[in-house]
């Protein structure tokens, strides 16, 4: 199947590479000609301009936009609307706000253009492991695009089957879901990222407590000088709190127990805020997720070891670098990264 990809950064470029490995044809476009040339050298067809890119796609065209959420994605979809035709499909695989999806879907429907929102999780390791996808849109167009989603998905791997799932949608066990109508995919991904904030914060605070268990303010007999790298490692093996996030933490601590190459300036990419807003709208108590979001705000003014742990995890799964303007030392070397399990 053919797919056009706009945006060839950490995620977009690797999605293209994974599709080509699975036998799909791709057409690519990016504002950086070097990024286009690099993928063209690997077998993709490169677009010299947006018009050239669209012209190289067979109808019905399928265009995946993998750009930063907000004005950049909005402007690109506006431009594509002028160039595409009825029956074509635009897929937004970034971290867009789900209400923007609903608005865009209505606008594109007037032109007969399909809109699909795909919450995409997998980070920099997706090219090898695959991408967990949460998809919103009309059933007919999603069924048409299924070969693309099936190739990008991680597959069942070595995860045991869940008892009682017999007769349910088999795509779920492959790592992708048609979550509902337009907007549903990004809504589910939004909550996924909100939960991610909470999990990361729990690990970070726990390791911060361990690290400070030997402070002079404690009575001598109450002090412990823990090797937190070893504790992270032993928790990976048979405890009830293992995860890829813990794998990344253990890897970072093994290389540098003080995490001194991180300042602890922790960004948030939007989904945590939107999750909290959704909780407010629904009157759902979300104390942990809200506190985790606020902790990131505080990290930009006052850094603790916990924030350095957060920075190390974000770098590990997504290649998210701390901003150069952040206080404290700028990270120089990423930790040895643990790949997600197949």
Short mmCIF file of C-alpha atoms in Angstrom, two decimals:
data_model
loop_
_atom_site.label_atom_id
_atom_site.label_comp_id
_atom_site.label_asym_id
_atom_site.label_seq_id
_atom_site.Cartn_x
_atom_site.Cartn_y
_atom_site.Cartn_z
CA UNK A 1 0.00 0.00 0.00
CA UNK A 2 1.15 3.56 -0.59
CA UNK A 3 1.44 6.23 2.11
CA UNK A 4 2.63 9.81 1.98
CA UNK A 5 4.46 11.14 5.04
CA UNK A 6 4.89 14.80 5.93
CA UNK A 7 7.37 15.43 8.75
CA UNK A 8 10.49 13.27 8.84
CA UNK A 9 11.70 13.77 12.39
CA UNK A 10 12.33 11.11 15.05
CA UNK A 11 8.91 9.53 14.59
CA UNK A 12 7.91 10.32 11.01
CA UNK A 13 11.15 9.14 9.42
CA UNK A 14 11.13 5.86 11.32
CA UNK A 15 7.48 5.19 10.49
CA UNK A 16 8.42 5.48 6.83
CA UNK A 17 11.37 3.10 7.30
CA UNK A 18 9.23 0.53 9.08
CA UNK A 19 6.61 0.67 6.32
CA UNK A 20 9.23 0.20 3.62
CA UNK A 21 10.61 -2.82 5.50
CA UNK A 22 7.12 -4.30 5.29
CA UNK A 23 6.87 -3.76 1.54
CA UNK A 24 4.82 -0.56 1.38
CA UNK A 25 5.65 2.27 -1.01
CA UNK A 26 6.14 5.74 0.45
CA UNK A 27 6.28 9.34 -0.70
CA UNK A 28 7.88 11.81 1.70
CA UNK A 29 8.05 15.54 2.24
CA UNK A 30 9.74 17.78 4.81
CA UNK A 31 10.78 21.42 4.95
CA UNK A 32 14.35 20.13 5.27
CA UNK A 33 15.48 18.84 1.85
CA UNK A 34 18.24 16.80 3.54
CA UNK A 35 15.67 14.74 5.43
CA UNK A 36 13.83 14.06 2.17
CA UNK A 37 17.05 13.11 0.40
CA UNK A 38 18.05 10.72 3.19
CA UNK A 39 14.82 8.73 2.92
CA UNK A 40 14.86 8.91 -0.87
CA UNK A 41 18.25 7.20 -0.73
CA UNK A 42 16.61 4.41 1.26
CA UNK A 43 13.84 3.85 -1.28
CA UNK A 44 11.15 6.45 -0.66
CA UNK A 45 9.95 8.86 -3.36
CA UNK A 46 10.81 12.42 -2.35
CA UNK A 47 8.65 15.46 -2.95
CA UNK A 48 10.44 18.66 -3.93
CA UNK A 49 7.44 20.71 -2.86
CA UNK A 50 4.07 20.02 -1.27
CA UNK A 51 2.46 20.12 -4.72
CA UNK A 52 5.04 17.69 -6.08
CA UNK A 53 4.51 15.44 -3.05
CA UNK A 54 0.73 15.27 -3.55
CA UNK A 55 1.17 14.76 -7.28
CA UNK A 56 3.24 11.61 -6.69
CA UNK A 57 0.50 9.93 -4.67
CA UNK A 58 -1.98 7.52 -6.23
CA UNK A 59 -5.67 8.10 -5.62
CA UNK A 60 -7.25 7.73 -3.20
CA UNK A 61 -4.32 9.47 -1.53
CA UNK A 62 -3.32 8.67 2.03
CA UNK A 63 -1.24 11.37 3.75
CA UNK A 64 0.13 11.00 7.27
CA UNK A 65 1.08 14.30 8.96
CA UNK A 66 3.69 13.88 11.71
CA UNK A 67 4.36 17.42 12.88
CA UNK A 68 4.28 19.28 16.22
CA UNK A 69 0.70 19.77 17.37
CA UNK A 70 -0.85 23.22 17.08
CA UNK A 71 -0.35 25.87 14.44
CA UNK A 72 2.20 23.92 12.40
CA UNK A 73 -0.12 20.93 11.94
CA UNK A 74 -3.10 23.21 11.42
CA UNK A 75 -1.35 25.14 8.65
CA UNK A 76 -0.22 21.97 6.91
CA UNK A 77 -3.71 20.45 6.92
CA UNK A 78 -5.07 23.72 5.51
CA UNK A 79 -2.56 23.52 2.65
CA UNK A 80 -3.32 19.86 2.00
CA UNK A 81 -7.05 20.59 1.85
CA UNK A 82 -6.40 22.81 -1.19
CA UNK A 83 -4.44 20.08 -2.98
CA UNK A 84 -6.33 16.89 -2.15
CA UNK A 85 -9.62 15.57 -3.51
CA UNK A 86 -12.75 13.77 -2.39
CA UNK A 87 -11.98 10.25 -1.22
CA UNK A 88 -8.45 11.11 -0.08
CA UNK A 89 -7.48 10.73 3.59
CA UNK A 90 -5.42 12.87 5.97
CA UNK A 91 -4.00 11.14 9.03
CA UNK A 92 -2.74 13.21 11.97
CA UNK A 93 -0.33 10.99 13.90
CA UNK A 94 1.03 13.69 16.22
CA UNK A 95 -0.17 14.65 19.68
CA UNK A 96 -3.00 16.95 18.61
CA UNK A 97 -5.81 18.07 20.90
CA UNK A 98 -8.84 15.85 20.33
CA UNK A 99 -11.27 18.78 20.02
CA UNK A 100 -9.14 20.15 17.16
CA UNK A 101 -9.60 16.76 15.47
CA UNK A 102 -13.38 17.04 15.65
CA UNK A 103 -13.31 20.53 14.15
CA UNK A 104 -10.91 19.51 11.37
CA UNK A 105 -12.93 16.41 10.58
CA UNK A 106 -16.07 18.48 10.06
CA UNK A 107 -14.23 20.96 7.84
CA UNK A 108 -12.64 18.24 5.69
CA UNK A 109 -15.92 16.37 5.35
CA UNK A 110 -17.26 19.36 3.38
CA UNK A 111 -14.56 18.62 0.79
CA UNK A 112 -15.20 14.86 0.86
CA UNK A 113 -11.78 14.30 2.45
CA UNK A 114 -11.48 11.74 5.24
CA UNK A 115 -9.75 12.60 8.51
CA UNK A 116 -8.16 10.08 10.88
CA UNK A 117 -6.50 10.86 14.20
CA UNK A 118 -3.86 8.42 15.43
CA UNK A 119 -2.39 8.62 18.90
CA UNK A 120 1.03 7.05 18.34
CA UNK A 121 3.19 5.61 21.11
CA UNK A 122 6.55 3.95 20.62
CA UNK A 123 9.08 6.74 20.66
CA UNK A 124 12.46 6.35 19.03
CA UNK A 125 12.28 2.54 19.30
CA UNK A 126 9.14 2.20 17.18
CA UNK A 127 11.08 1.38 14.02
CA UNK A 128 12.17 -1.90 15.63
CA UNK A 129 9.47 -2.60 18.20
CA UNK A 130 6.50 -1.10 16.40
CA UNK A 131 4.00 1.56 17.42
CA UNK A 132 1.01 1.20 19.71
CA UNK A 133 -1.75 3.16 17.95
CA UNK A 134 -5.05 4.56 19.19
CA UNK A 135 -7.14 5.47 16.17
CA UNK A 136 -10.19 7.69 15.67
CA UNK A 137 -12.27 8.03 12.51
CA UNK A 138 -14.88 6.45 10.28
CA UNK A 139 -14.79 2.68 10.10
CA UNK A 140 -14.69 2.48 6.30
CA UNK A 141 -11.54 4.59 5.90
CA UNK A 142 -9.80 2.94 8.85
CA UNK A 143 -10.51 -0.47 7.35
CA UNK A 144 -9.02 0.81 4.09
CA UNK A 145 -5.89 1.90 5.92
CA UNK A 146 -5.58 -1.30 7.95
CA UNK A 147 -2.54 -2.63 6.02
CA UNK A 148 -0.64 0.48 7.12
CA UNK A 149 -1.65 0.15 10.76
CA UNK A 150 -1.00 -3.59 10.79
CA UNK A 151 2.56 -3.09 9.55
CA UNK A 152 3.30 -0.33 12.04
CA UNK A 153 1.86 -2.18 15.04
CA UNK A 154 4.22 -4.15 17.31
CA UNK A 155 2.30 -7.42 17.12
CA UNK A 156 1.66 -9.68 20.13
CA UNK A 157 5.33 -10.20 20.98
CA UNK A 158 5.89 -12.41 24.01
CA UNK A 159 3.07 -10.91 26.09
CA UNK A 160 0.78 -13.71 27.33
CA UNK A 161 -2.77 -13.63 26.01
CA UNK A 162 -5.35 -12.21 28.40
CA UNK A 163 -7.82 -14.84 29.57
CA UNK A 164 -11.37 -14.07 28.48
CA UNK A 165 -10.57 -12.04 25.36
CA UNK A 166 -11.78 -14.73 22.99
CA UNK A 167 -14.04 -13.29 20.28
CA UNK A 168 -12.90 -9.70 20.71
CA UNK A 169 -11.26 -7.51 18.03
CA UNK A 170 -7.99 -9.28 17.15
CA UNK A 171 -6.30 -5.98 16.26
CA UNK A 172 -6.09 -5.07 19.94
CA UNK A 173 -3.63 -7.88 20.66
CA UNK A 174 -1.53 -6.67 17.73
CA UNK A 175 -1.15 -3.28 19.41
CA UNK A 176 -3.66 -1.01 17.69
CA UNK A 177 -7.28 -0.07 18.31
CA UNK A 178 -10.08 1.71 16.49
CA UNK A 179 -11.10 3.66 19.59
CA UNK A 180 -14.13 5.43 18.11
CA UNK A 181 -15.10 8.37 15.87
CA UNK A 182 -12.88 11.31 14.99
CA UNK A 183 -11.14 12.60 18.11
CA UNK A 184 -11.34 9.33 20.02
CA UNK A 185 -7.81 8.25 19.09
CA UNK A 186 -6.15 11.37 20.42
CA UNK A 187 -8.41 11.37 23.50
CA UNK A 188 -7.19 7.88 24.44
CA UNK A 189 -3.56 8.87 23.73
CA UNK A 190 -4.06 11.97 25.89
CA UNK A 191 -5.07 9.82 28.86
CA UNK A 192 -2.19 7.42 28.09
CA UNK A 193 0.26 10.31 28.41
CA UNK A 194 -1.44 11.60 31.56
CA UNK A 195 -0.96 8.19 33.15
CA UNK A 196 2.64 8.21 31.93
CA UNK A 197 3.21 11.43 33.88
CA UNK A 198 1.91 9.77 37.05
CA UNK A 199 3.99 6.60 36.63
CA UNK A 200 7.15 8.56 35.94
CA UNK A 201 6.55 10.81 38.94
CA UNK A 202 6.06 7.81 41.25
CA UNK A 203 9.37 6.28 40.18
CA UNK A 204 11.14 9.64 40.43
CA UNK A 205 9.90 10.40 43.94
CA UNK A 206 10.69 6.89 45.15
CA UNK A 207 14.29 7.07 43.97
CA UNK A 208 14.64 10.54 45.45
CA UNK A 209 13.60 9.19 48.88
CA UNK A 210 16.09 6.34 48.56
CA UNK A 211 18.88 8.70 47.58
CA UNK A 212 18.25 10.93 50.61
CA UNK A 213 17.99 8.12 53.17
CA UNK A 214 21.42 8.97 54.57
CA UNK A 215 21.07 12.70 55.20
CA UNK A 216 22.61 14.10 58.40
CA UNK A 217 19.25 15.31 59.69
CA UNK A 218 18.32 11.68 60.38
CA UNK A 219 19.52 9.85 63.48
CA UNK A 220 22.62 7.81 62.66
CA UNK A 221 20.86 4.49 63.23
CA UNK A 222 18.10 5.53 60.81
CA UNK A 223 20.42 6.27 57.90
CA UNK A 224 20.92 3.99 54.92
CA UNK A 225 23.49 4.41 52.17
CA UNK A 226 21.63 2.76 49.30
CA UNK A 227 23.01 1.87 45.90
CA UNK A 228 20.01 3.08 43.94
CA UNK A 229 21.33 1.72 40.65
CA UNK A 230 21.29 -1.77 42.15
CA UNK A 231 17.82 -1.23 43.63
CA UNK A 232 16.48 -0.17 40.24
CA UNK A 233 18.01 -3.28 38.72
CA UNK A 234 16.67 -5.71 41.31
CA UNK A 235 13.16 -4.24 40.98
CA UNK A 236 13.25 -5.12 37.29
CA UNK A 237 13.49 -8.80 38.20
CA UNK A 238 10.38 -10.31 39.74
CA UNK A 239 8.98 -7.31 41.63
CA UNK A 240 5.44 -6.00 41.13
CA UNK A 241 6.59 -2.65 39.65
CA UNK A 242 8.59 -3.55 36.51
CA UNK A 243 8.09 -1.53 33.33
CA UNK A 244 10.00 -0.10 30.41
CA UNK A 245 10.19 3.17 32.37
CA UNK A 246 11.97 1.31 35.17
CA UNK A 247 14.26 -0.32 32.59
CA UNK A 248 15.24 3.13 31.33
CA UNK A 249 15.78 4.40 34.87
CA UNK A 250 17.98 1.44 35.75
CA UNK A 251 20.04 1.99 32.60
CA UNK A 252 20.55 5.69 33.33
CA UNK A 253 21.48 5.08 36.99
CA UNK A 254 23.91 2.29 36.10
CA UNK A 255 25.86 4.69 33.92
CA UNK A 256 25.65 7.68 36.25
CA UNK A 257 24.04 7.24 39.71
CA UNK A 258 23.97 11.00 40.34
CA UNK A 259 22.44 11.80 36.91
CA UNK A 260 24.64 14.89 36.97
CA UNK A 261 24.36 15.37 33.20
CA UNK A 262 20.69 16.30 33.67
CA UNK A 263 19.47 19.57 35.16
CA UNK A 264 16.00 18.30 36.08
CA UNK A 265 14.20 20.87 33.92
CA UNK A 266 11.18 18.80 32.81
CA UNK A 267 8.97 19.88 29.93
CA UNK A 268 5.36 18.85 29.37
CA UNK A 269 4.08 18.39 25.85
CA UNK A 270 0.41 19.27 26.43
CA UNK A 271 -1.32 15.95 26.96
CA UNK A 272 -0.93 16.10 30.74
CA UNK A 273 -2.68 19.48 30.85
CA UNK A 274 -5.46 18.24 28.58
CA UNK A 275 -5.93 15.15 30.74
CA UNK A 276 -6.39 17.29 33.83
CA UNK A 277 -8.82 19.54 31.97
CA UNK A 278 -10.84 16.49 30.89
CA UNK A 279 -10.94 15.31 34.51
CA UNK A 280 -12.29 18.71 35.54
CA UNK A 281 -14.92 18.65 32.77
CA UNK A 282 -16.03 15.17 33.85
CA UNK A 283 -15.76 15.89 37.59
CA UNK A 284 -13.41 12.91 37.93
CA UNK A 285 -10.89 13.15 40.80
CA UNK A 286 -7.38 12.81 39.38
CA UNK A 287 -5.09 13.72 42.24
CA UNK A 288 -2.05 11.74 41.10
CA UNK A 289 -2.11 12.90 37.49
CA UNK A 290 -2.67 16.52 38.52
CA UNK A 291 0.16 16.44 41.06
CA UNK A 292 2.49 14.90 38.47
CA UNK A 293 1.73 17.72 36.03
CA UNK A 294 2.28 20.40 38.67
CA UNK A 295 5.57 18.76 39.65
CA UNK A 296 6.79 19.37 36.09
CA UNK A 297 5.85 23.03 36.39
CA UNK A 298 7.80 23.29 39.64
CA UNK A 299 10.83 21.54 38.11
CA UNK A 300 11.45 24.58 35.94
CA UNK A 301 12.15 26.69 39.02
CA UNK A 302 13.53 24.28 41.59
CA UNK A 303 15.23 21.00 40.70
CA UNK A 304 15.49 17.82 42.75
CA UNK A 305 17.03 14.44 42.03
CA UNK A 306 13.50 13.24 41.20
CA UNK A 307 13.37 15.64 38.26
CA UNK A 308 16.69 14.31 36.98
CA UNK A 309 15.17 10.84 37.00
CA UNK A 310 12.22 12.20 34.97
CA UNK A 311 14.60 13.80 32.48
CA UNK A 312 16.51 10.55 32.09
CA UNK A 313 13.30 8.61 31.37
CA UNK A 314 12.06 11.17 28.82
CA UNK A 315 15.40 11.07 27.04
CA UNK A 316 15.31 7.28 27.05
CA UNK A 317 11.92 6.63 25.49
CA UNK A 318 11.53 9.66 23.26
CA UNK A 319 14.90 11.32 22.80
CA UNK A 320 13.50 14.43 24.57
CA UNK A 321 16.44 16.68 25.38
CA UNK A 322 16.31 19.25 28.13
CA UNK A 323 16.01 22.82 26.81
CA UNK A 324 19.31 24.65 26.51
CA UNK A 325 17.88 27.59 28.47
CA UNK A 326 16.99 25.39 31.43
CA UNK A 327 18.85 26.14 34.67
CA UNK A 328 21.67 23.84 35.72
CA UNK A 329 24.13 21.86 33.64
CA UNK A 330 23.09 20.92 30.16
CA UNK A 331 22.97 17.21 29.42
CA UNK A 332 25.99 16.07 27.44
CA UNK A 333 25.61 12.33 27.07
CA UNK A 334 22.48 10.20 26.97
CA UNK A 335 22.49 7.04 29.10
CA UNK A 336 22.86 3.59 27.62
CA UNK A 337 19.30 2.95 26.57
CA UNK A 338 17.36 -0.21 27.26
CA UNK A 339 15.19 -1.16 24.31
CA UNK A 340 11.53 -2.05 24.97
CA UNK A 341 10.92 -5.76 25.13
CA UNK A 342 9.60 -7.40 21.98
#
